[in-house]
Short mmCIF file of C-alpha atoms in Angstrom, two decimals:
data_model
loop_
_atom_site.label_atom_id
_atom_site.label_comp_id
_atom_site.label_asym_id
_atom_site.label_seq_id
_atom_site.Cartn_x
_atom_site.Cartn_y
_atom_site.Cartn_z
CA MET A 290 62.37 -5.94 -13.83
CA SER A 291 62.84 -7.36 -17.70
CA LYS A 292 62.37 -4.94 -20.49
CA ASP A 293 59.46 -7.00 -22.05
CA VAL A 294 57.69 -6.24 -18.85
CA GLU A 295 58.58 -2.58 -18.52
CA GLU A 296 57.05 -2.09 -21.87
CA LEU A 297 53.77 -3.80 -20.57
CA LYS A 298 51.92 -0.57 -19.32
CA TYR A 299 48.39 -1.67 -18.08
CA ALA A 300 45.39 0.89 -18.40
CA ASP A 301 43.48 1.86 -15.30
CA GLY A 302 39.70 1.34 -14.65
CA LYS A 303 38.52 4.08 -16.97
CA GLY A 304 40.96 2.81 -19.73
CA GLU A 305 43.36 5.88 -19.83
CA ASP A 306 47.19 4.99 -19.78
CA VAL A 307 48.70 5.50 -16.30
CA GLY A 308 52.05 6.00 -17.63
CA GLY A 309 53.75 3.07 -16.04
CA PRO A 310 53.81 -0.66 -15.66
CA GLU A 311 50.55 -1.57 -13.45
CA ILE A 312 52.18 -4.96 -12.53
CA ILE A 313 54.00 -6.64 -9.46
CA ASP A 314 57.71 -6.24 -9.41
CA VAL A 315 58.20 -9.90 -8.21
CA GLU A 316 61.93 -9.10 -8.03
CA ALA A 317 61.43 -5.94 -5.79
CA ASN A 318 59.06 -7.68 -3.26
CA SER A 319 59.99 -10.76 -1.63
CA ASN A 320 56.33 -11.38 -0.44
CA GLU A 321 54.97 -11.45 -3.90
CA ARG A 322 57.97 -13.44 -5.02
CA SER A 323 56.85 -16.37 -2.58
CA ASN A 324 53.22 -15.86 -3.71
CA GLY A 325 52.80 -14.68 -7.12
CA LEU A 326 49.02 -14.93 -7.09
CA ILE A 327 48.28 -12.14 -4.74
CA TYR A 328 47.64 -8.63 -5.94
CA SER A 329 48.08 -6.57 -9.10
CA SER A 330 48.87 -2.89 -8.18
CA LYS A 331 45.54 -1.81 -8.70
CA GLU A 332 44.10 -4.23 -6.09
CA GLN A 333 46.95 -3.27 -3.85
CA ASP A 334 45.70 0.21 -4.13
CA TRP A 335 42.34 -0.69 -3.24
CA VAL A 336 43.64 -2.66 0.13
CA ASP A 337 45.68 0.31 0.96
CA GLN A 338 42.99 2.69 0.73
CA HIS A 339 41.27 0.60 3.52
CA ALA A 340 44.47 -0.06 5.30
CA ASN A 341 43.66 1.46 8.44
CA GLY A 342 40.24 0.04 8.34
CA PHE A 343 38.61 -3.01 9.04
CA ILE A 344 38.48 -4.04 5.45
CA GLY A 345 42.43 -3.67 5.08
CA ARG A 346 43.26 -5.40 8.21
CA ILE A 347 41.12 -8.29 6.99
CA ALA A 348 42.42 -8.26 3.40
CA ASN A 349 46.17 -8.00 4.53
CA PHE A 350 45.22 -11.18 6.90
CA LEU A 351 43.94 -13.06 4.05
CA VAL A 352 46.94 -12.29 1.93
CA SER A 353 49.44 -13.42 4.77
CA TRP A 354 47.80 -16.73 4.57
CA GLY A 355 48.39 -17.05 0.83
CA VAL A 356 44.37 -16.51 -0.34
CA GLU A 357 44.55 -15.47 -3.99
CA SER A 358 43.06 -11.90 -4.46
CA ARG A 359 44.01 -11.29 -8.14
CA GLY A 360 41.12 -10.71 -10.72
CA ILE A 361 41.24 -9.97 -14.13
CA PHE A 362 44.39 -7.88 -14.18
CA PRO A 363 46.62 -9.75 -16.79
CA VAL A 364 49.21 -12.05 -15.27
CA PRO A 365 52.67 -11.05 -16.34
CA PRO A 366 55.53 -13.06 -17.69
CA GLU A 367 57.64 -13.12 -14.36
CA GLN A 368 54.28 -14.67 -12.47
CA ARG A 369 53.35 -17.42 -15.27
CA VAL A 370 56.11 -19.96 -13.63
CA ASP A 371 53.62 -22.95 -12.93
CA LYS A 372 55.35 -25.90 -14.56
CA GLN A 373 52.87 -28.52 -13.34
CA PHE A 374 50.65 -28.54 -16.20
CA HIS A 375 48.93 -31.49 -15.25
CA LYS A 376 46.54 -29.44 -12.75
CA ILE A 377 44.49 -28.30 -15.70
CA PHE A 378 44.06 -32.20 -16.14
CA PHE A 379 42.62 -32.65 -12.92
CA ILE A 380 40.63 -29.17 -12.59
CA TRP A 381 38.67 -30.70 -15.43
CA PHE A 382 38.42 -34.15 -14.27
CA SER A 383 37.24 -33.55 -10.89
CA ALA A 384 34.80 -31.03 -12.04
CA ASN A 385 33.08 -33.50 -14.27
CA PHE A 386 33.59 -36.43 -12.28
CA ASN A 387 30.47 -35.88 -10.21
CA ILE A 388 26.68 -36.54 -9.89
CA LEU A 389 25.73 -33.88 -12.38
CA SER A 390 27.37 -35.78 -15.14
CA PHE A 391 25.58 -39.09 -14.04
CA SER A 392 22.22 -36.90 -14.32
CA ALA A 393 23.10 -35.64 -17.85
CA GLY A 394 23.58 -39.30 -18.89
CA THR A 395 20.17 -40.18 -17.53
CA VAL A 396 18.62 -37.57 -19.52
CA GLY A 397 18.73 -39.48 -22.89
CA PRO A 398 16.43 -42.64 -21.76
CA SER A 399 14.37 -40.79 -19.06
CA VAL A 400 13.37 -37.68 -20.96
CA TYR A 401 14.06 -38.79 -24.76
CA GLY A 402 13.28 -42.26 -24.71
CA LEU A 403 16.23 -43.48 -26.08
CA SER A 404 17.71 -47.06 -25.92
CA LEU A 405 20.83 -47.40 -23.95
CA ASN A 406 22.89 -47.95 -26.98
CA ASP A 407 21.72 -44.91 -28.93
CA SER A 408 22.30 -42.98 -25.78
CA CYS A 409 25.81 -44.20 -25.23
CA LEU A 410 26.67 -43.51 -28.71
CA ILE A 411 25.39 -40.00 -28.71
CA ILE A 412 27.21 -39.33 -25.51
CA LEU A 413 30.64 -40.86 -27.00
CA PHE A 414 30.45 -38.98 -30.37
CA PHE A 415 29.14 -35.51 -29.18
CA ASN A 416 31.44 -35.36 -26.11
CA LEU A 417 34.42 -36.26 -28.38
CA LEU A 418 33.66 -33.27 -30.57
CA CYS A 419 32.32 -30.72 -28.25
CA SER A 420 35.44 -31.18 -25.69
CA ILE A 421 37.34 -29.50 -28.57
CA PRO A 422 36.86 -25.96 -28.16
CA PRO A 423 37.26 -25.56 -24.35
CA ALA A 424 40.19 -27.78 -24.24
CA TYR A 425 42.09 -25.63 -26.93
CA LEU A 426 41.22 -22.31 -25.32
CA THR A 427 43.09 -23.65 -22.37
CA THR A 428 46.17 -23.26 -24.15
CA TRP A 429 45.73 -19.40 -24.46
CA GLY A 430 46.19 -18.75 -20.66
CA PRO A 431 49.71 -19.19 -20.54
CA LYS A 432 50.69 -17.33 -23.76
CA LEU A 433 48.54 -14.51 -22.93
CA GLY A 434 48.10 -14.22 -19.21
CA LEU A 435 44.64 -13.60 -19.74
CA ARG A 436 41.48 -14.79 -18.22
CA GLN A 437 39.01 -16.11 -20.96
CA MET A 438 36.36 -13.29 -20.87
CA CYS A 439 39.06 -10.42 -20.57
CA GLN A 440 40.61 -12.11 -23.73
CA ALA A 441 37.38 -11.81 -25.49
CA ARG A 442 37.60 -8.29 -25.36
CA TYR A 443 39.93 -8.42 -28.42
CA SER A 444 37.30 -9.40 -30.43
CA PHE A 445 33.90 -8.63 -28.84
CA GLY A 446 35.45 -5.36 -27.61
CA TYR A 447 35.47 -3.42 -24.02
CA TYR A 448 31.79 -2.82 -23.88
CA GLY A 449 30.18 -5.40 -26.32
CA VAL A 450 31.93 -8.21 -23.95
CA ILE A 451 29.87 -7.03 -21.34
CA ILE A 452 26.87 -8.34 -22.93
CA LEU A 453 28.59 -11.73 -22.77
CA SER A 454 29.74 -11.43 -19.30
CA VAL A 455 26.07 -11.17 -18.46
CA ILE A 456 25.32 -14.18 -20.12
CA ASN A 457 28.09 -16.12 -18.92
CA LEU A 458 27.40 -15.20 -15.31
CA ALA A 459 23.65 -16.39 -15.81
CA THR A 460 25.22 -19.52 -17.52
CA MET A 461 27.74 -20.16 -14.30
CA THR A 462 25.00 -19.35 -11.73
CA GLY A 463 22.89 -21.82 -13.64
CA PHE A 464 25.44 -24.62 -13.34
CA MET A 465 26.14 -23.80 -9.50
CA ILE A 466 22.16 -23.96 -8.81
CA LEU A 467 21.88 -27.32 -10.76
CA ASN A 468 24.90 -28.87 -8.76
CA CYS A 469 23.66 -27.28 -5.54
CA ILE A 470 20.31 -29.02 -6.16
CA LEU A 471 21.95 -32.43 -6.96
CA GLY A 472 24.17 -32.36 -3.80
CA GLY A 473 21.72 -31.16 -1.44
CA GLN A 474 19.25 -33.56 -2.58
CA THR A 475 21.65 -36.23 -2.16
CA LEU A 476 22.95 -35.52 0.99
CA ALA A 477 19.23 -35.50 2.06
CA SER A 478 18.36 -38.74 0.57
CA VAL A 479 20.84 -40.39 3.47
CA THR A 480 18.61 -38.97 6.52
CA ASN A 481 15.08 -40.35 5.61
CA GLY A 482 13.68 -36.75 5.30
CA SER A 483 15.49 -35.53 8.90
CA LEU A 484 17.58 -33.20 6.85
CA SER A 485 15.61 -31.02 4.19
CA TRP A 486 16.88 -30.50 0.81
CA SER A 487 17.27 -26.81 1.59
CA VAL A 488 20.02 -27.63 4.71
CA GLY A 489 21.93 -29.86 2.22
CA ILE A 490 21.97 -27.03 -0.56
CA VAL A 491 23.38 -24.92 2.14
CA ILE A 492 25.97 -27.28 3.33
CA ILE A 493 27.10 -27.90 -0.37
CA ALA A 494 27.35 -24.22 -1.22
CA VAL A 495 29.65 -23.25 1.88
CA VAL A 496 32.00 -26.23 1.10
CA SER A 497 32.18 -25.04 -2.22
CA LEU A 498 32.95 -21.30 -0.83
CA LEU A 499 35.41 -22.28 1.16
CA VAL A 500 37.77 -23.95 -1.70
CA SER A 501 36.79 -20.97 -4.16
CA PHE A 502 37.73 -18.38 -1.65
CA CYS A 503 41.05 -19.50 -0.97
CA GLY A 504 42.01 -19.14 -4.63
CA TYR A 505 44.26 -20.91 -7.34
CA LYS A 506 46.44 -22.94 -5.05
CA VAL A 507 43.73 -24.49 -3.06
CA LEU A 508 41.78 -24.94 -5.67
CA THR A 509 44.26 -26.85 -7.69
CA TRP A 510 45.16 -29.13 -4.63
CA TYR A 511 41.29 -30.04 -4.11
CA GLU A 512 40.71 -30.89 -7.32
CA ARG A 513 43.69 -33.20 -7.60
CA ILE A 514 42.23 -35.25 -5.04
CA ALA A 515 38.13 -34.72 -5.24
CA TRP A 516 37.59 -37.44 -7.69
CA ILE A 517 38.95 -40.29 -5.91
CA PRO A 518 36.20 -40.69 -3.34
CA THR A 519 33.61 -40.39 -6.24
CA PHE A 520 35.54 -43.11 -8.21
CA ILE A 521 34.99 -45.40 -5.51
CA VAL A 522 31.19 -44.50 -5.12
CA TYR A 523 30.75 -45.55 -8.91
CA LEU A 524 32.83 -48.89 -8.61
CA VAL A 525 30.51 -49.98 -5.49
CA ALA A 526 27.14 -48.81 -7.16
CA LEU A 527 28.12 -50.68 -10.09
CA GLY A 528 29.20 -53.85 -8.23
CA VAL A 529 26.13 -53.74 -5.90
CA GLY A 530 23.62 -52.81 -8.59
CA GLY A 531 25.17 -54.81 -11.61
CA LYS A 532 23.04 -57.63 -11.14
CA HIS A 533 19.82 -55.44 -12.50
CA LEU A 534 21.41 -53.96 -15.22
CA SER A 535 20.31 -54.98 -18.52
CA ASN A 536 19.68 -53.46 -22.07
CA PRO A 537 16.09 -53.54 -22.77
CA PRO A 538 14.68 -52.50 -26.23
CA ALA A 539 13.34 -48.72 -26.50
CA ALA A 540 10.01 -48.43 -26.93
CA GLU A 541 10.43 -46.49 -30.00
CA PRO A 542 13.29 -46.30 -32.43
CA ALA A 543 15.55 -43.29 -32.35
CA THR A 544 14.57 -40.54 -34.48
CA ALA A 545 16.65 -37.55 -35.79
CA VAL A 546 14.66 -35.42 -33.38
CA THR A 547 15.57 -37.16 -30.57
CA VAL A 548 19.16 -37.68 -31.27
CA LEU A 549 19.73 -34.24 -32.26
CA SER A 550 17.87 -32.88 -29.28
CA TYR A 551 19.55 -34.92 -26.75
CA ALA A 552 22.93 -33.89 -28.42
CA SER A 553 22.34 -30.12 -27.72
CA VAL A 554 21.70 -31.10 -24.00
CA LEU A 555 25.20 -32.77 -24.09
CA ALA A 556 26.46 -29.87 -26.02
CA GLY A 557 25.36 -27.46 -23.56
CA PHE A 558 26.88 -29.45 -20.89
CA VAL A 559 30.57 -29.39 -22.41
CA ILE A 560 30.95 -26.14 -24.54
CA THR A 561 30.05 -23.76 -22.14
CA TYR A 562 33.26 -24.21 -20.26
CA SER A 563 34.74 -22.36 -23.09
CA PRO A 564 34.01 -18.84 -21.74
CA LEU A 565 36.40 -20.09 -18.55
CA SER A 566 38.65 -22.29 -20.11
CA SER A 567 41.81 -19.96 -19.82
CA ASP A 568 40.99 -18.66 -16.01
CA PHE A 569 42.94 -21.51 -14.72
CA THR A 570 46.10 -21.93 -16.99
CA THR A 571 46.79 -18.12 -16.84
CA TYR A 572 49.72 -18.86 -14.26
CA MET A 573 51.26 -21.45 -16.00
CA ASP A 574 54.71 -21.42 -18.19
CA PRO A 575 54.16 -19.81 -21.47
CA ASN A 576 56.96 -21.94 -22.75
CA VAL A 577 54.58 -25.05 -22.50
CA SER A 578 53.52 -26.82 -26.11
CA SER A 579 49.89 -26.18 -26.69
CA TRP A 580 49.58 -29.47 -27.80
CA LYS A 581 50.45 -30.75 -24.21
CA MET A 582 47.79 -28.23 -22.64
CA PHE A 583 45.40 -29.48 -25.13
CA ILE A 584 45.83 -33.21 -24.48
CA TYR A 585 45.93 -32.48 -20.78
CA SER A 586 42.67 -30.38 -21.31
CA TYR A 587 41.05 -32.60 -23.55
CA LEU A 588 41.43 -35.82 -21.46
CA GLY A 589 40.24 -34.10 -18.50
CA PHE A 590 36.96 -33.41 -20.08
CA LEU A 591 36.48 -36.70 -22.07
CA LEU A 592 37.57 -39.17 -19.35
CA PRO A 593 35.18 -38.34 -16.91
CA ILE A 594 32.13 -37.24 -18.84
CA VAL A 595 31.83 -39.99 -21.22
CA PRO A 596 32.13 -43.01 -18.74
CA ILE A 597 29.95 -41.19 -16.19
CA GLN A 598 27.07 -40.20 -18.29
CA CYS A 599 27.04 -43.54 -19.77
CA ILE A 600 26.79 -45.11 -16.38
CA GLY A 601 23.67 -42.85 -15.86
CA ALA A 602 22.35 -43.83 -19.25
CA VAL A 603 22.77 -47.52 -17.60
CA PHE A 604 20.87 -46.95 -14.38
CA ALA A 605 18.15 -45.14 -15.91
CA VAL A 606 17.36 -47.87 -18.57
CA ALA A 607 17.26 -50.23 -15.53
CA THR A 608 15.31 -48.10 -13.26
CA PRO A 609 11.78 -49.16 -14.33
CA LEU A 610 12.83 -53.01 -13.61
CA VAL A 611 13.79 -52.26 -9.97
CA PRO A 612 10.76 -51.16 -7.95
CA SER A 613 12.96 -49.23 -5.35
CA TRP A 614 15.21 -47.53 -8.06
CA SER A 615 12.13 -46.52 -9.77
CA GLU A 616 10.39 -45.25 -6.78
CA ALA A 617 13.51 -43.14 -5.80
CA PHE A 618 14.08 -41.90 -9.39
CA ALA A 619 10.48 -40.76 -9.49
CA SER A 620 11.28 -37.99 -7.03
CA GLY A 621 13.25 -36.31 -9.43
CA SER A 622 16.63 -36.85 -7.45
CA PRO A 623 19.11 -38.80 -9.57
CA GLY A 624 21.17 -38.78 -6.01
CA GLY A 625 17.91 -40.44 -4.73
CA LEU A 626 18.37 -43.18 -7.17
CA LEU A 627 22.19 -43.58 -6.35
CA GLN A 628 21.34 -44.04 -2.77
CA SER A 629 18.66 -46.83 -3.46
CA VAL A 630 21.33 -48.48 -5.75
CA LEU A 631 23.73 -48.17 -2.48
CA SER A 632 21.35 -49.32 0.01
CA PRO A 633 21.86 -52.84 0.28
CA THR A 634 25.43 -51.76 1.74
CA GLY A 635 23.87 -50.52 5.10
CA GLY A 636 25.58 -47.71 6.81
CA PHE A 637 28.31 -47.82 4.53
CA GLY A 638 26.12 -47.13 1.30
CA ASN A 639 25.08 -43.85 3.22
CA PHE A 640 28.78 -43.05 3.88
CA LEU A 641 29.32 -43.57 -0.13
CA THR A 642 26.20 -41.16 -0.80
CA VAL A 643 27.46 -38.43 1.37
CA LEU A 644 30.70 -38.39 -0.46
CA LEU A 645 28.72 -38.56 -3.80
CA SER A 646 26.88 -35.30 -2.47
CA LEU A 647 30.08 -33.89 -1.78
CA SER A 648 31.67 -34.42 -5.37
CA VAL A 649 29.67 -31.39 -6.73
CA THR A 650 31.75 -29.01 -4.76
CA ALA A 651 34.43 -29.90 -7.15
CA ASN A 652 32.42 -28.20 -10.07
CA ILE A 653 30.89 -25.51 -8.09
CA ALA A 654 34.23 -24.12 -6.60
CA PRO A 655 35.89 -23.44 -9.88
CA THR A 656 32.59 -22.04 -11.11
CA MET A 657 32.39 -19.85 -8.27
CA TYR A 658 36.28 -18.66 -8.92
CA SER A 659 35.50 -17.94 -12.50
CA PHE A 660 32.15 -16.11 -11.69
CA GLY A 661 34.15 -13.23 -9.67
CA LEU A 662 36.60 -12.92 -12.89
CA SER A 663 33.48 -12.43 -15.25
CA PHE A 664 31.93 -10.12 -13.03
CA GLN A 665 34.92 -7.94 -13.05
CA VAL A 666 34.35 -7.93 -17.05
CA PHE A 667 30.84 -7.10 -16.44
CA ALA A 668 31.60 -4.16 -13.96
CA PRO A 669 34.89 -3.09 -14.54
CA PHE A 670 34.91 -0.82 -12.04
CA CYS A 671 35.08 -3.62 -9.69
CA THR A 672 38.50 -4.74 -11.06
CA ARG A 673 40.11 -3.19 -7.73
CA VAL A 674 38.13 -5.33 -5.35
CA PRO A 675 39.69 -8.67 -4.44
CA ARG A 676 38.46 -11.71 -6.25
CA TYR A 677 37.50 -13.87 -3.18
CA VAL A 678 34.61 -11.04 -2.67
CA PHE A 679 32.87 -12.32 -5.60
CA SER A 680 33.04 -16.04 -4.43
CA LEU A 681 30.74 -14.70 -1.20
CA LEU A 682 28.48 -12.88 -3.71
CA SER A 683 28.05 -16.16 -5.94
CA THR A 684 27.15 -17.97 -2.66
CA ALA A 685 24.55 -15.41 -1.79
CA ILE A 686 22.68 -15.68 -5.00
CA VAL A 687 22.91 -19.53 -5.45
CA ILE A 688 21.56 -20.77 -2.33
CA PRO A 689 18.12 -19.03 -2.63
CA LEU A 690 17.76 -19.87 -5.87
CA SER A 691 18.62 -23.57 -5.51
CA ILE A 692 16.34 -23.78 -2.75
CA VAL A 693 13.54 -22.43 -4.84
CA GLY A 694 14.30 -24.61 -8.02
CA ALA A 695 15.08 -27.85 -5.88
CA HIS A 696 11.68 -29.35 -6.86
CA ARG A 697 11.90 -28.85 -10.72
CA PHE A 698 15.31 -30.49 -11.33
CA TYR A 699 14.94 -32.42 -14.43
CA THR A 700 12.72 -29.64 -16.16
CA THR A 701 15.18 -27.30 -15.10
CA LEU A 702 18.15 -29.38 -16.35
CA THR A 703 16.99 -29.93 -19.85
CA ASN A 704 15.72 -26.57 -20.49
CA PHE A 705 18.67 -24.96 -19.16
CA LEU A 706 21.40 -27.31 -20.72
CA GLY A 707 19.61 -27.09 -24.23
CA LEU A 708 19.44 -23.35 -24.16
CA ILE A 709 22.84 -22.28 -23.13
CA GLY A 710 24.62 -24.09 -25.93
CA TYR A 711 23.55 -21.45 -28.60
CA TRP A 712 25.37 -18.47 -26.68
CA ALA A 713 28.63 -20.44 -26.08
CA SER A 714 28.37 -21.61 -29.69
CA CYS A 715 28.34 -17.92 -31.03
CA PHE A 716 31.53 -17.04 -28.37
CA ILE A 717 33.80 -19.84 -29.64
CA ALA A 718 33.02 -19.07 -33.30
CA VAL A 719 33.96 -15.30 -32.84
CA ILE A 720 37.08 -15.59 -30.57
CA VAL A 721 38.91 -18.43 -32.83
CA THR A 722 37.75 -16.90 -35.96
CA GLU A 723 39.19 -13.80 -34.77
CA HIS A 724 42.42 -15.36 -33.62
CA PHE A 725 43.15 -17.66 -36.73
CA VAL A 726 41.77 -15.09 -39.45
CA PHE A 727 42.72 -11.67 -38.14
CA ARG A 728 45.41 -12.13 -35.63
CA ARG A 729 47.50 -14.81 -37.47
CA HIS A 730 47.24 -12.80 -40.50
CA ALA A 731 47.46 -9.19 -39.21
CA ALA A 732 50.91 -8.40 -41.09
CA ARG A 733 48.89 -8.70 -44.29
CA LEU A 734 45.66 -7.00 -43.19
CA VAL A 735 47.25 -3.94 -41.51
CA PRO A 736 50.58 -3.24 -43.05
CA SER A 737 51.24 -0.31 -40.65
CA PRO A 738 50.72 -1.27 -36.78
CA PRO A 739 49.39 1.57 -34.92
CA SER A 740 51.88 1.44 -32.17
CA PRO A 741 55.54 2.98 -33.05
CA GLY A 742 58.22 0.16 -33.12
CA ARG A 743 55.72 -2.42 -33.05
CA VAL A 744 55.72 -5.02 -35.69
CA PHE A 745 53.16 -8.21 -36.43
CA SER A 746 54.46 -11.55 -35.89
CA LYS A 747 53.41 -14.79 -37.78
CA ASP A 748 52.52 -15.95 -34.30
CA ALA A 749 49.04 -14.93 -33.65
CA PHE A 750 49.24 -14.65 -30.09
CA GLU A 751 52.20 -11.92 -30.45
CA ASN A 752 49.73 -9.86 -32.27
CA TYR A 753 47.43 -9.05 -29.04
CA ASP A 754 48.59 -5.75 -27.75
CA LEU A 755 48.50 -6.45 -23.99
CA SER A 756 48.95 -2.91 -23.15
CA ALA A 757 45.57 -2.18 -24.57
CA TRP A 758 43.29 -4.90 -22.43
CA ASN A 759 41.48 -2.35 -20.65
CA SER A 760 41.40 0.62 -23.13
CA PRO A 761 38.19 0.53 -25.09
CA SER A 762 39.43 2.93 -27.77
CA ARG A 763 42.42 0.59 -28.68
CA LEU A 764 40.15 -2.40 -28.55
CA PRO A 765 38.03 -3.55 -31.38
CA SER A 766 34.27 -2.01 -31.10
CA GLY A 767 32.90 -5.10 -30.70
CA ILE A 768 30.27 -4.33 -33.21
CA PRO A 769 30.97 -7.19 -35.92
CA ALA A 770 31.12 -9.77 -33.04
CA ILE A 771 27.94 -8.70 -31.93
CA ALA A 772 26.13 -8.52 -35.25
CA ALA A 773 27.33 -11.82 -36.11
CA SER A 774 26.11 -13.36 -33.36
CA VAL A 775 22.59 -11.74 -33.51
CA LEU A 776 22.44 -12.36 -37.10
CA SER A 777 22.99 -15.99 -36.73
CA PHE A 778 19.91 -16.36 -34.73
CA GLY A 779 17.79 -15.78 -37.80
CA LEU A 780 18.30 -19.38 -38.49
CA VAL A 781 19.13 -20.56 -34.66
CA VAL A 782 15.69 -19.77 -33.56
CA PRO A 783 14.04 -21.89 -36.36
CA SER A 784 16.28 -24.49 -35.33
CA MET A 785 15.65 -24.68 -31.81
CA ASP A 786 13.76 -27.31 -29.91
CA GLN A 787 12.84 -26.63 -26.51
CA VAL A 788 9.82 -27.09 -24.36
CA TRP A 789 8.63 -23.58 -24.64
CA PHE A 790 9.47 -23.46 -28.59
CA VAL A 791 9.93 -25.90 -31.60
CA GLY A 792 11.09 -24.18 -34.72
CA PRO A 793 10.10 -25.27 -37.91
CA ILE A 794 13.28 -26.49 -38.87
CA ALA A 795 13.50 -28.23 -35.50
CA LYS A 796 10.53 -30.11 -36.31
CA THR A 797 12.05 -31.89 -38.82
CA THR A 798 15.56 -32.28 -37.75
CA GLY A 799 15.66 -32.01 -34.12
CA ASP A 800 17.64 -29.44 -32.27
CA ILE A 801 20.68 -28.18 -34.45
CA GLY A 802 20.74 -24.58 -32.95
CA PHE A 803 24.03 -24.87 -31.79
CA GLU A 804 25.54 -25.98 -34.60
CA MET A 805 23.80 -23.03 -36.65
CA ALA A 806 25.26 -20.57 -34.13
CA LEU A 807 28.75 -21.93 -34.42
CA VAL A 808 29.05 -22.05 -38.32
CA LEU A 809 26.68 -18.92 -39.11
CA THR A 810 28.48 -16.77 -36.51
CA ALA A 811 32.07 -17.59 -37.90
CA ILE A 812 30.64 -17.05 -41.52
CA PHE A 813 29.20 -13.46 -40.79
CA TYR A 814 31.84 -12.20 -38.40
CA VAL A 815 34.44 -12.66 -41.20
CA PRO A 816 33.20 -9.99 -43.57
CA LEU A 817 32.10 -7.73 -40.88
CA ARG A 818 35.06 -7.75 -39.11
CA TYR A 819 37.33 -7.33 -42.22
CA LEU A 820 35.32 -4.00 -43.04
CA GLU A 821 35.87 -2.84 -39.48
CA VAL A 822 39.90 -3.33 -39.64
CA LYS A 823 39.68 -1.73 -43.24
CA ILE A 824 38.17 1.11 -41.92
CA GLN A 825 39.98 1.60 -38.65
CA LYS A 826 43.03 0.25 -40.38
CA THR A 827 43.93 -1.43 -36.96
CA LEU A 828 42.96 -4.48 -35.19
#
């Protein structure tokens, strides 16, 4: 084992050093060398404790078939060897090349009364902007080997990030519910009522579970091809329905309120990928150019989201002019709308609709994957439990909630996407400010590093003490991060425009809550964190 790995001593679940490297010695274990995605030593302890029982036999069987078990334990340098960097492009591309993106596009004309031109301009501009944070954060995975919410401990602290993990779990569950509802409704629309929405939801959730359960290798393979059938569906839909598409003028001109309120929905759609960005890049070679990773990720978001949302807006604008489309869309199912568009092709159209319904699995599966990682940050005592157990847990949660919420899709979609952008903005502001202001200038802020023989570097990534990832006393308190986020809501709340509340600022400007959260959290965080660093004399 190399010297730099020997010096990397991970801590146990209670935050105490165990006196040795808690990583897999890849060179010493041929099985783990062939599959570097299996266990950290703590997870192996969990399996060993149950080795003679039913659980242990199942776990070892899954390992023998290459099922990834690793949770939030850091990936050591020896196992960051994946040089197929295009994988991250396809993860984001397929995750967004689906019917949920189409649905977000229909919201502009159908909910906010925007014209096609206005909707498409808002979609383009705000996605160009909002795709930057999640794309950038994917570049951190190869450098640190840390899952995104685990990395957030270096700013929000060991205990503070638990609060963020709860919110992130709720966010991911919300997205999985929306996708299951959409997929289930679309699948049921093919059968003319013989298949209920509930059964369709169960089918979608189980297919997603199968992909997520297997882990990184199967997930990245699936995401490479999952977009292809959906691409064919949209081509046929445009070809068949193109003669009905038009650009009628909006009933009312766009206002700042409608523009920014719709923008907040789009922002909530994209920036909430940030808390799981590096979850899928921790196995990649740390020597990769950050620019290459960023471009792969940025295009992975932008290329599917903008065209598919614009297609959604196009069909939403034309729907009132086509009675059969209007009737299908009135049911609250965008999948029903597309099924109606494809209906002239007969049985082939039904086949394409089935493919379209399955497109959401490319979004649900990676979300289930990250759900388990965030759950382990939320409940550190679960770090020894294999990752795939939480895929089962998320499925058990999502199916009943999706069935309950299936008949209020658009209300759920607009409320949910508009609301979640606020917390994601706080998250981005804190961890990015920590990185560029405090980690990058660590040598100036903390002249004497706390660890003997350790010297701060000009490279911000070198100034994350990875040996402290699971030790509460060696991580920041998280008080500045939480305080800055809470303080920002003093102006975020008046800037919110939701169905259940419209703030006094939002009445004039529209919803600018996520912009307020991003800027104000960063402003508040700098002096609060600076004070903490000066008092504790450490990062």
